[in-house]
Amino acid sequence: MRSIAALVAGVLMASAAGCGTTAAHTAHASVDVSSMKVGLAYDIGGRGDQSFNDAAAAGLDDAKRNLGLRQVKELEATPGEGDQQKADRLRVLADAGYSPIIAVGYAYSDAMKKVAPDFPHTSFAIVDDDAARGRNVTNLLFAEEQGSFLVGASAALKSRTGRVGFVGGVQSPLIEKFQAGFTQGVKYVNPRASIEVKYLTQPPDITGFDDPAKARTAAQGMYDAGADVVYQAAGGSGAGVFEAAKDHEAWAIGVDSDQALTADPEVRPNILTSMMKKVNVAVYDYLAGIADGTMRAGPTVYDLRLGGVDYSTTGGHLRDIDSRLEELKQQIIVGKIRVASH
Amino acid sequence: MSSFLDRMLGRVKLGGWLAVAAPLLAVVFAAVITSVILLATGKAPLEAFNALAQYGAQPRTMVTIINTGTEYYISALAVAIGFRMNLFNIGVDGQYRLAAVVAAGVGGAALVPGVLNIVLVIVVAVIVGALWAAIAGLLRVTRGVSEVISTIMLNSIATGIGSWLVKNYFGVLTGNELATKEIPADAHVPGMALIPGTQLQVSGFVVLAIVLGVAYYVLLNRTRFGFELRATGKSESAALSSGISPKKMILTTMIISGAMAGFIGMPELLGSSYKYGTNFPTGLGFTGIAIALLGRNTPVGMAIGALLWSFLDNSSDTLQLLDISKEIVAIMQGVIVLSVIIAYELVHRYRIVAEQRRVSRELAAPKGPQQVEGAPA
């Protein structure tokens, strides 16, 4: 129920925000939804990754249900592929008449830069990327640092040892945003808390997003050293952090989706909360905007106010501190607390 | 007598109609098995094959197939050089990636202008690839470390060194992407508008790939070094007793294989992305192994294999448009490699059996009088 409410609120707020801003360029007019052909290009993992891609898929499914989308096509990336394949994927969709086309993940940045100008009458959106701009490109961005601040606060409130950990998949600027917000949240609640940070790989090696064994070792080290809450922003590797939390009977914090609902049932009791990055809200919002002709090109940042990021309460582990977290959330929304993104 | 390995790596040649029968048999195998899998997943095989054919016939996709195939082909050549003398250079992957990172860093620094920069980038890549492969060669020659083990580990180390270089020395941040500095426009290798009907251009590196293919053929079949390499591959002890130093051959072959690996990343680096970042293709070294097996280490066979592989890899999006899972592509590729190995093995065995029959028939003919002689009168 909560997520639907957030979804509706997000959509309402997004359109309200849209009315307030001066239109730089309106890319689209209102479209007949039933004849709209929507293409989604996933990053590696695709639908079923229990995390980032699945969140995008959920937004698409909501749009199918609520907006009456009929023609939808989802294409998946192959591990190890280069920009040529990514560009080709966008071209295949555009050639087949799909519009809008949503690229899920900043890996599509260069491909988008190449392909979007060749199809001026096709609408494109790209998640997590601000670099690929164009008259027909909408950039769907998130204030990951705000959501991470809140789960950081929850970690500090729940920690008995005053030691917490952060496991990042790949040390890219995007994941550093999660770390920055988390650190600020922890320190806001407990300035003396210590935070141990570990990234699994360094770019351009992106295997850190798909290496649960490595993540497990990293998290075990943190728990052994006395940490009792570890936040993971490590994509598919996160499962390893959950296993380590189970072994040590300690807390882990999930990411992207509400992982207390999506992770392996065995480890779910150890998931304190999840930093939900609601790609589904952004995707739904974008499609709704295309459908009623209000969607604009350029960046939109989905933050706490727009319901783009949030923390989950599944499992009821936060009951004792929920009011405190809600208070912090409101303070961020009204700007009393400013969370830096790096 | 040839071993299974000799036959698998194409070191034993088939003559006459058998040379045609084996690949045909492989294609039939692969088509039948893929059809069965498609049927099992509830898809019409004909529809899928039809979609593939249509995909392959579009001008845009032809360009993509050739461009990806170029990289695959060079990778297969690098692997095949080792295969021809029983060296399993699994490290082509690490060799080309490390070579590309260093070359991208050097190229991005724009130390020299224009064409000179292109030459510099390629030379750096070839040297880095050769040196990285030489480590495995030296370990094998001096300490007897299997090159399979050492190159796999060196792949991991190459990944680490690549990240370290990008993070600390070569990296430039654009949006969320950390990559090496882009090589300046005057050092971009232009494409060729070979195929009409599309804006996409065929990579200029196709020419290089063909040159490398010819060089591979000449080196192996028309030089003393090539003869020694093939001889060592067939029997190390025989090579040794005829005055060839297997140690020297192992080291030299690893170095040449690594140098060839240095070329693999060049079409992407100088002709497409101009930088090394998270989207730089990985795993091409392993693709090369499959294609070398598929093409049986012959220059033409591997060229056909590379194009076929590239066609299948690039067709995954089209199949997905038809709601056919992209995993079917990986299955098809696996089935094709197995089919080729099995088909050739079957044909080889058929030939061996046929020869044995022929020999025993010939032996049977004088057998009669002998029996008569020995039999009591």
CSV table of N, CA, C and O in Angstrom, one decimal, chain A residues 73-86 88-89 91-93 95-96 98 106-110 113-114 118 128-131 171-174 176-177 202-206, chain B residues 55 58 60-61 64 67-68 71-72 101 159 162-163 166-167 173-178 199-200 267-268 272-273 275-282 314 316-318 320-323 326-327:
chain,number,residue,atom,x,y,z
A,73,LYS,N,8.3,-3.7,-25.3
A,73,LYS,CA,9.3,-4.7,-25.6
A,73,LYS,C,10.5,-4.4,-24.7
A,73,LYS,O,10.9,-3.3,-24.5
A,74,GLU,N,11.1,-5.5,-24.1
A,74,GLU,CA,12.2,-5.3,-23.2
A,74,GLU,C,13.4,-6.1,-23.7
A,74,GLU,O,13.3,-7.3,-24.0
A,75,LEU,N,14.5,-5.4,-23.9
A,75,LEU,CA,15.7,-6.0,-24.3
A,75,LEU,C,16.8,-6.0,-23.2
A,75,LEU,O,16.9,-5.1,-22.5
A,76,GLU,N,17.6,-7.0,-23.2
A,76,GLU,CA,18.6,-7.2,-22.2
A,76,GLU,C,20.0,-7.2,-22.7
A,76,GLU,O,20.3,-7.6,-23.8
A,77,ALA,N,20.9,-6.7,-21.9
A,77,ALA,CA,22.3,-6.6,-22.3
A,77,ALA,C,23.0,-7.9,-22.0
A,77,ALA,O,22.5,-8.7,-21.2
A,78,THR,N,24.1,-8.1,-22.7
A,78,THR,CA,25.0,-9.3,-22.5
A,78,THR,C,26.2,-8.9,-21.8
A,78,THR,O,26.8,-7.8,-22.1
A,79,PRO,N,26.7,-9.6,-20.8
A,79,PRO,CA,27.9,-9.3,-20.1
A,79,PRO,C,29.1,-9.1,-21.0
A,79,PRO,O,29.2,-9.9,-22.0
A,80,GLY,N,29.9,-8.1,-20.8
A,80,GLY,CA,31.1,-8.0,-21.6
A,80,GLY,C,30.9,-7.2,-22.9
A,80,GLY,O,31.9,-6.9,-23.6
A,81,GLU,N,29.7,-6.9,-23.2
A,81,GLU,CA,29.4,-6.2,-24.5
A,81,GLU,C,30.0,-4.8,-24.4
A,81,GLU,O,30.1,-4.2,-23.4
A,82,GLY,N,30.2,-4.2,-25.6
A,82,GLY,CA,30.7,-2.8,-25.7
A,82,GLY,C,29.6,-1.8,-26.1
A,82,GLY,O,28.4,-2.1,-26.2
A,83,ASP,N,30.1,-0.6,-26.3
A,83,ASP,CA,29.1,0.5,-26.7
A,83,ASP,C,28.4,0.2,-28.0
A,83,ASP,O,27.3,0.6,-28.2
A,84,GLN,N,29.1,-0.5,-28.9
A,84,GLN,CA,28.5,-0.8,-30.2
A,84,GLN,C,27.3,-1.6,-30.0
A,84,GLN,O,26.3,-1.4,-30.7
A,85,GLN,N,27.3,-2.6,-29.1
A,85,GLN,CA,26.1,-3.5,-28.9
A,85,GLN,C,25.0,-2.7,-28.2
A,85,GLN,O,23.8,-2.8,-28.6
A,86,LYS,N,25.4,-1.8,-27.3
A,86,LYS,CA,24.4,-1.0,-26.6
A,86,LYS,C,23.7,0.0,-27.6
A,86,LYS,O,22.5,0.1,-27.6
A,88,ASP,N,23.5,-0.5,-30.8
A,88,ASP,CA,22.8,-1.3,-31.7
A,88,ASP,C,21.4,-1.6,-31.1
A,88,ASP,O,20.4,-1.7,-31.8
A,89,ARG,N,21.4,-1.9,-29.8
A,89,ARG,CA,20.1,-2.2,-29.1
A,89,ARG,C,19.2,-1.1,-29.2
A,89,ARG,O,18.0,-1.3,-29.6
A,91,ARG,N,19.2,1.2,-31.5
A,91,ARG,CA,18.8,1.4,-32.9
A,91,ARG,C,17.8,0.3,-33.3
A,91,ARG,O,16.8,0.6,-34.1
A,92,VAL,N,17.9,-0.9,-32.9
A,92,VAL,CA,17.0,-2.0,-33.2
A,92,VAL,C,15.6,-1.5,-32.7
A,92,VAL,O,14.6,-1.6,-33.5
A,93,LEU,N,15.5,-1.0,-31.5
A,93,LEU,CA,14.2,-0.5,-31.0
A,93,LEU,C,13.7,0.6,-31.8
A,93,LEU,O,12.5,0.7,-32.2
A,95,ASP,N,14.4,1.6,-34.8
A,95,ASP,CA,14.1,1.2,-36.2
A,95,ASP,C,12.8,0.5,-36.2
A,95,ASP,O,12.0,0.6,-37.2
A,96,ALA,N,12.5,-0.3,-35.2
A,96,ALA,CA,11.2,-1.0,-35.2
A,96,ALA,C,10.0,-0.1,-34.7
A,96,ALA,O,8.9,-0.6,-34.5
A,98,TYR,N,9.7,1.8,-32.0
A,98,TYR,CA,9.4,2.0,-30.6
A,98,TYR,C,9.8,3.5,-30.2
A,98,TYR,O,10.8,4.0,-30.5
A,106,TYR,N,23.5,4.0,-16.5
A,106,TYR,CA,24.4,5.0,-17.1
A,106,TYR,C,25.3,4.3,-18.1
A,106,TYR,O,26.0,5.0,-18.9
A,107,ALA,N,25.3,3.0,-18.2
A,107,ALA,CA,26.2,2.3,-19.1
A,107,ALA,C,25.7,2.7,-20.6
A,107,ALA,O,26.5,2.6,-21.5
A,108,TYR,N,24.5,3.1,-20.7
A,108,TYR,CA,24.0,3.5,-22.0
A,108,TYR,C,24.3,4.9,-22.4
A,108,TYR,O,23.9,5.4,-23.5
A,109,SER,N,25.1,5.6,-21.6
A,109,SER,CA,25.3,7.0,-21.8
A,109,SER,C,25.9,7.3,-23.2
A,109,SER,O,25.3,8.1,-24.0
A,110,ASP,N,27.0,6.7,-23.5
A,110,ASP,CA,27.7,7.0,-24.8
A,110,ASP,C,26.8,6.5,-26.0
A,110,ASP,O,26.8,7.1,-27.0
A,113,LYS,N,24.2,9.0,-26.6
A,113,LYS,CA,24.7,10.2,-27.3
A,113,LYS,C,24.8,10.0,-28.8
A,113,LYS,O,24.6,10.9,-29.6
A,114,LYS,N,25.2,8.7,-29.1
A,114,LYS,CA,25.3,8.4,-30.6
A,114,LYS,C,24.0,8.3,-31.3
A,114,LYS,O,23.8,8.7,-32.4
A,118,ASP,N,20.2,10.6,-34.2
A,118,ASP,CA,19.8,9.9,-35.4
A,118,ASP,C,18.3,9.7,-35.5
A,118,ASP,O,17.8,9.4,-36.6
A,128,ASP,N,19.8,7.4,-14.5
A,128,ASP,CA,21.1,7.5,-13.8
A,128,ASP,C,22.2,8.3,-14.6
A,128,ASP,O,23.4,8.2,-14.2
A,129,ASP,N,21.8,8.9,-15.7
A,129,ASP,CA,22.8,9.5,-16.5
A,129,ASP,C,22.5,11.0,-16.8
A,129,ASP,O,21.4,11.2,-17.3
A,130,ASP,N,23.4,11.9,-16.6
A,130,ASP,CA,23.1,13.3,-16.8
A,130,ASP,C,24.0,13.8,-18.0
A,130,ASP,O,23.9,14.9,-18.4
A,131,ALA,N,24.8,12.9,-18.5
A,131,ALA,CA,25.8,13.3,-19.5
A,131,ALA,C,25.2,13.3,-20.9
A,131,ALA,O,25.6,14.1,-21.8
A,171,GLN,N,33.7,1.3,-7.2
A,171,GLN,CA,33.9,2.7,-6.7
A,171,GLN,C,33.7,3.7,-7.9
A,171,GLN,O,34.6,4.3,-8.3
A,172,SER,N,32.4,3.8,-8.3
A,172,SER,CA,32.1,4.8,-9.3
A,172,SER,C,31.5,6.0,-8.6
A,172,SER,O,31.0,5.8,-7.5
A,173,PRO,N,31.4,7.1,-9.3
A,173,PRO,CA,30.8,8.3,-8.6
A,173,PRO,C,29.4,8.0,-8.2
A,173,PRO,O,29.0,8.5,-7.1
A,174,LEU,N,28.7,7.2,-8.9
A,174,LEU,CA,27.3,6.9,-8.5
A,174,LEU,C,27.2,6.2,-7.2
A,174,LEU,O,26.4,6.6,-6.3
A,176,GLU,N,29.5,6.2,-4.9
A,176,GLU,CA,30.1,7.1,-3.9
A,176,GLU,C,29.0,8.0,-3.3
A,176,GLU,O,29.1,8.5,-2.2
A,177,LYS,N,28.0,8.3,-4.1
A,177,LYS,CA,26.8,9.1,-3.6
A,177,LYS,C,26.1,8.4,-2.5
A,177,LYS,O,25.7,9.0,-1.5
A,202,GLN,N,37.4,-1.6,-8.6
A,202,GLN,CA,37.5,-0.2,-9.1
A,202,GLN,C,37.2,-0.2,-10.6
A,202,GLN,O,37.5,-1.1,-11.3
A,203,PRO,N,36.5,0.9,-11.1
A,203,PRO,CA,36.3,0.9,-12.5
A,203,PRO,C,37.6,1.0,-13.2
A,203,PRO,O,38.6,1.5,-12.6
A,204,PRO,N,37.7,0.6,-14.4
A,204,PRO,CA,36.6,0.1,-15.3
A,204,PRO,C,36.2,-1.4,-15.1
A,204,PRO,O,35.4,-1.9,-15.8
A,205,ASP,N,36.7,-2.0,-14.0
A,205,ASP,CA,36.3,-3.4,-13.7
A,205,ASP,C,35.0,-3.3,-12.9
A,205,ASP,O,34.9,-2.8,-11.8
A,206,ILE,N,33.9,-3.7,-13.6
A,206,ILE,CA,32.6,-3.6,-13.0
A,206,ILE,C,32.1,-4.9,-12.4
A,206,ILE,O,30.9,-5.1,-12.1
B,55,TYR,N,17.5,-10.4,-40.2
B,55,TYR,CA,18.4,-9.6,-39.4
B,55,TYR,C,19.8,-9.4,-40.1
B,55,TYR,O,20.3,-8.3,-40.3
B,58,GLN,N,20.1,-7.0,-43.3
B,58,GLN,CA,20.0,-5.6,-43.2
B,58,GLN,C,21.4,-4.9,-43.3
B,58,GLN,O,22.3,-5.4,-42.7
B,60,ARG,N,22.6,-2.2,-42.0
B,60,ARG,CA,23.1,-1.7,-40.7
B,60,ARG,C,23.7,-2.9,-39.9
B,60,ARG,O,24.8,-2.8,-39.3
B,61,THR,N,23.0,-4.0,-39.9
B,61,THR,CA,23.5,-5.1,-39.1
B,61,THR,C,24.7,-5.8,-39.7
B,61,THR,O,25.6,-6.2,-39.0
B,64,THR,N,27.6,-3.9,-38.4
B,64,THR,CA,27.9,-4.3,-37.0
B,64,THR,C,28.5,-5.7,-36.9
B,64,THR,O,29.5,-5.9,-36.2
B,67,ASN,N,32.1,-5.4,-38.0
B,67,ASN,CA,33.0,-4.7,-37.1
B,67,ASN,C,33.3,-5.6,-35.8
B,67,ASN,O,34.4,-5.6,-35.4
B,68,THR,N,32.2,-6.2,-35.3
B,68,THR,CA,32.5,-7.1,-34.1
B,68,THR,C,33.3,-8.3,-34.5
B,68,THR,O,34.2,-8.7,-33.8
B,71,GLU,N,37.1,-7.9,-34.4
B,71,GLU,CA,37.8,-8.1,-33.1
B,71,GLU,C,37.9,-9.5,-32.8
B,71,GLU,O,38.9,-10.0,-32.3
B,72,TYR,N,36.8,-10.3,-33.1
B,72,TYR,CA,36.8,-11.7,-32.8
B,72,TYR,C,37.9,-12.4,-33.5
B,72,TYR,O,38.5,-13.3,-33.0
B,101,VAL,N,44.4,-0.8,-22.2
B,101,VAL,CA,44.4,0.3,-21.1
B,101,VAL,C,45.6,1.2,-21.3
B,101,VAL,O,45.5,2.4,-21.4
B,159,THR,N,43.4,-7.3,-14.8
B,159,THR,CA,42.2,-6.5,-14.5
B,159,THR,C,42.5,-5.5,-13.4
B,159,THR,O,42.2,-4.3,-13.5
B,162,GLY,N,44.8,-2.7,-14.6
B,162,GLY,CA,44.1,-1.8,-15.5
B,162,GLY,C,43.3,-0.8,-14.6
B,162,GLY,O,43.3,0.4,-14.9
B,163,SER,N,42.6,-1.3,-13.6
B,163,SER,CA,41.8,-0.4,-12.7
B,163,SER,C,42.7,0.6,-12.0
B,163,SER,O,42.4,1.8,-11.9
B,166,VAL,N,43.8,3.3,-14.5
B,166,VAL,CA,42.7,4.2,-14.8
B,166,VAL,C,42.4,5.1,-13.6
B,166,VAL,O,42.2,6.3,-13.8
B,167,LYS,N,42.3,4.5,-12.5
B,167,LYS,CA,41.9,5.2,-11.3
B,167,LYS,C,42.9,6.3,-10.9
B,167,LYS,O,42.6,7.4,-10.6
B,173,LEU,N,36.7,11.8,-15.5
B,173,LEU,CA,35.3,11.5,-15.1
B,173,LEU,C,34.4,12.3,-16.1
B,173,LEU,O,34.5,13.5,-16.2
B,174,THR,N,33.4,11.6,-16.7
B,174,THR,CA,32.4,12.2,-17.5
B,174,THR,C,31.1,11.6,-16.9
B,174,THR,O,30.8,10.4,-17.1
B,175,GLY,N,30.2,12.5,-16.3
B,175,GLY,CA,29.0,11.9,-15.7
B,175,GLY,C,29.4,10.9,-14.7
B,175,GLY,O,30.2,11.1,-13.8
B,176,ASN,N,28.8,9.7,-14.8
B,176,ASN,CA,29.1,8.6,-13.9
B,176,ASN,C,30.3,7.7,-14.4
B,176,ASN,O,30.6,6.8,-13.7
B,177,GLU,N,30.8,8.0,-15.6
B,177,GLU,CA,31.7,7.1,-16.2
B,177,GLU,C,33.1,7.6,-16.0
B,177,GLU,O,33.5,8.7,-16.4
B,178,LEU,N,33.9,6.7,-15.4
B,178,LEU,CA,35.4,6.9,-15.3
B,178,LEU,C,36.1,6.2,-16.5
B,178,LEU,O,35.9,5.0,-16.6
B,199,GLN,N,24.1,4.5,-42.4
B,199,GLN,CA,25.1,5.6,-42.1
B,199,GLN,C,26.3,5.0,-41.4
B,199,GLN,O,27.4,5.6,-41.3
B,200,LEU,N,26.1,3.8,-40.8
B,200,LEU,CA,27.3,3.1,-40.1
B,200,LEU,C,28.4,2.7,-41.1
B,200,LEU,O,28.1,2.3,-42.2
B,267,PRO,N,40.5,-1.9,-32.8
B,267,PRO,CA,39.3,-1.4,-33.5
B,267,PRO,C,38.4,-0.6,-32.6
B,267,PRO,O,37.9,0.4,-33.0
B,268,GLU,N,38.2,-1.1,-31.3
B,268,GLU,CA,37.3,-0.4,-30.4
B,268,GLU,C,38.0,0.9,-30.0
B,268,GLU,O,37.4,2.0,-30.0
B,272,SER,N,36.2,3.4,-32.5
B,272,SER,CA,34.9,3.4,-32.0
B,272,SER,C,34.7,4.3,-30.8
B,272,SER,O,34.1,5.3,-30.8
B,273,SER,N,35.3,3.8,-29.7
B,273,SER,CA,35.0,4.6,-28.4
B,273,SER,C,36.1,5.5,-28.1
B,273,SER,O,35.9,6.5,-27.3
B,275,LYS,N,38.4,5.5,-26.1
B,275,LYS,CA,38.8,5.5,-24.7
B,275,LYS,C,38.6,4.2,-24.1
B,275,LYS,O,37.9,3.3,-24.7
B,276,TYR,N,39.2,4.0,-22.9
B,276,TYR,CA,39.0,2.7,-22.2
B,276,TYR,C,38.2,3.0,-20.9
B,276,TYR,O,38.6,3.7,-20.0
B,277,GLY,N,36.9,2.5,-20.9
B,277,GLY,CA,36.1,2.8,-19.8
B,277,GLY,C,35.3,1.5,-19.4
B,277,GLY,O,35.7,0.4,-19.9
B,278,THR,N,34.3,1.6,-18.6
B,278,THR,CA,33.6,0.5,-18.1
B,278,THR,C,32.9,-0.3,-19.3
B,278,THR,O,32.6,-1.5,-19.2
B,279,ASN,N,32.6,0.4,-20.4
B,279,ASN,CA,31.9,-0.2,-21.5
B,279,ASN,C,32.9,-0.8,-22.5
B,279,ASN,O,32.5,-1.3,-23.6
B,280,PHE,N,34.2,-0.8,-22.2
B,280,PHE,CA,35.1,-1.5,-23.2
B,280,PHE,C,34.8,-3.0,-23.2
B,280,PHE,O,34.7,-3.6,-22.1
B,281,PRO,N,34.7,-3.5,-24.4
B,281,PRO,CA,34.3,-5.0,-24.4
B,281,PRO,C,35.3,-5.8,-23.7
B,281,PRO,O,36.5,-5.7,-23.8
B,282,THR,N,34.8,-6.7,-22.9
B,282,THR,CA,35.6,-7.7,-22.2
B,282,THR,C,35.3,-9.1,-22.6
B,282,THR,O,34.3,-9.3,-23.3
B,314,ASN,N,25.3,-10.5,-32.1
B,314,ASN,CA,24.5,-9.3,-32.4
B,314,ASN,C,23.1,-9.5,-32.7
B,314,ASN,O,22.3,-8.5,-32.7
B,316,SER,N,21.0,-11.0,-30.8
B,316,SER,CA,20.2,-11.3,-29.6
B,316,SER,C,19.1,-10.3,-29.5
B,316,SER,O,18.0,-10.7,-29.0
B,317,ASP,N,19.3,-9.1,-29.9
B,317,ASP,CA,18.3,-8.1,-29.7
B,317,ASP,C,17.1,-8.4,-30.6
B,317,ASP,O,15.9,-8.2,-30.2
B,318,THR,N,17.4,-8.8,-31.8
B,318,THR,CA,16.3,-9.1,-32.8
B,318,THR,C,15.5,-10.3,-32.3
B,318,THR,O,14.3,-10.3,-32.4
B,320,GLN,N,15.1,-11.1,-29.2
B,320,GLN,CA,14.3,-10.6,-28.1
B,320,GLN,C,13.1,-9.9,-28.5
B,320,GLN,O,12.0,-9.9,-27.9
B,321,LEU,N,13.2,-9.2,-29.7
B,321,LEU,CA,12.0,-8.5,-30.3
B,321,LEU,C,10.9,-9.5,-30.6
B,321,LEU,O,9.7,-9.2,-30.5
B,322,LEU,N,11.3,-10.8,-30.9
B,322,LEU,CA,10.3,-11.9,-31.2
B,322,LEU,C,10.0,-12.6,-29.9
B,322,LEU,O,9.4,-13.7,-30.0
B,323,ASP,N,10.4,-12.1,-28.7
B,323,ASP,CA,10.1,-12.7,-27.5
B,323,ASP,C,10.8,-14.1,-27.3
B,323,ASP,O,10.4,-15.0,-26.6
B,326,LYS,N,17.3,-14.3,-25.1
B,326,LYS,CA,18.6,-14.1,-25.7
B,326,LYS,C,19.6,-15.2,-25.4
B,326,LYS,O,20.6,-15.4,-26.0
B,327,GLU,N,19.2,-16.0,-24.3
B,327,GLU,CA,20.1,-17.1,-24.0
B,327,GLU,C,20.2,-18.2,-25.1
B,327,GLU,O,21.1,-18.9,-25.1
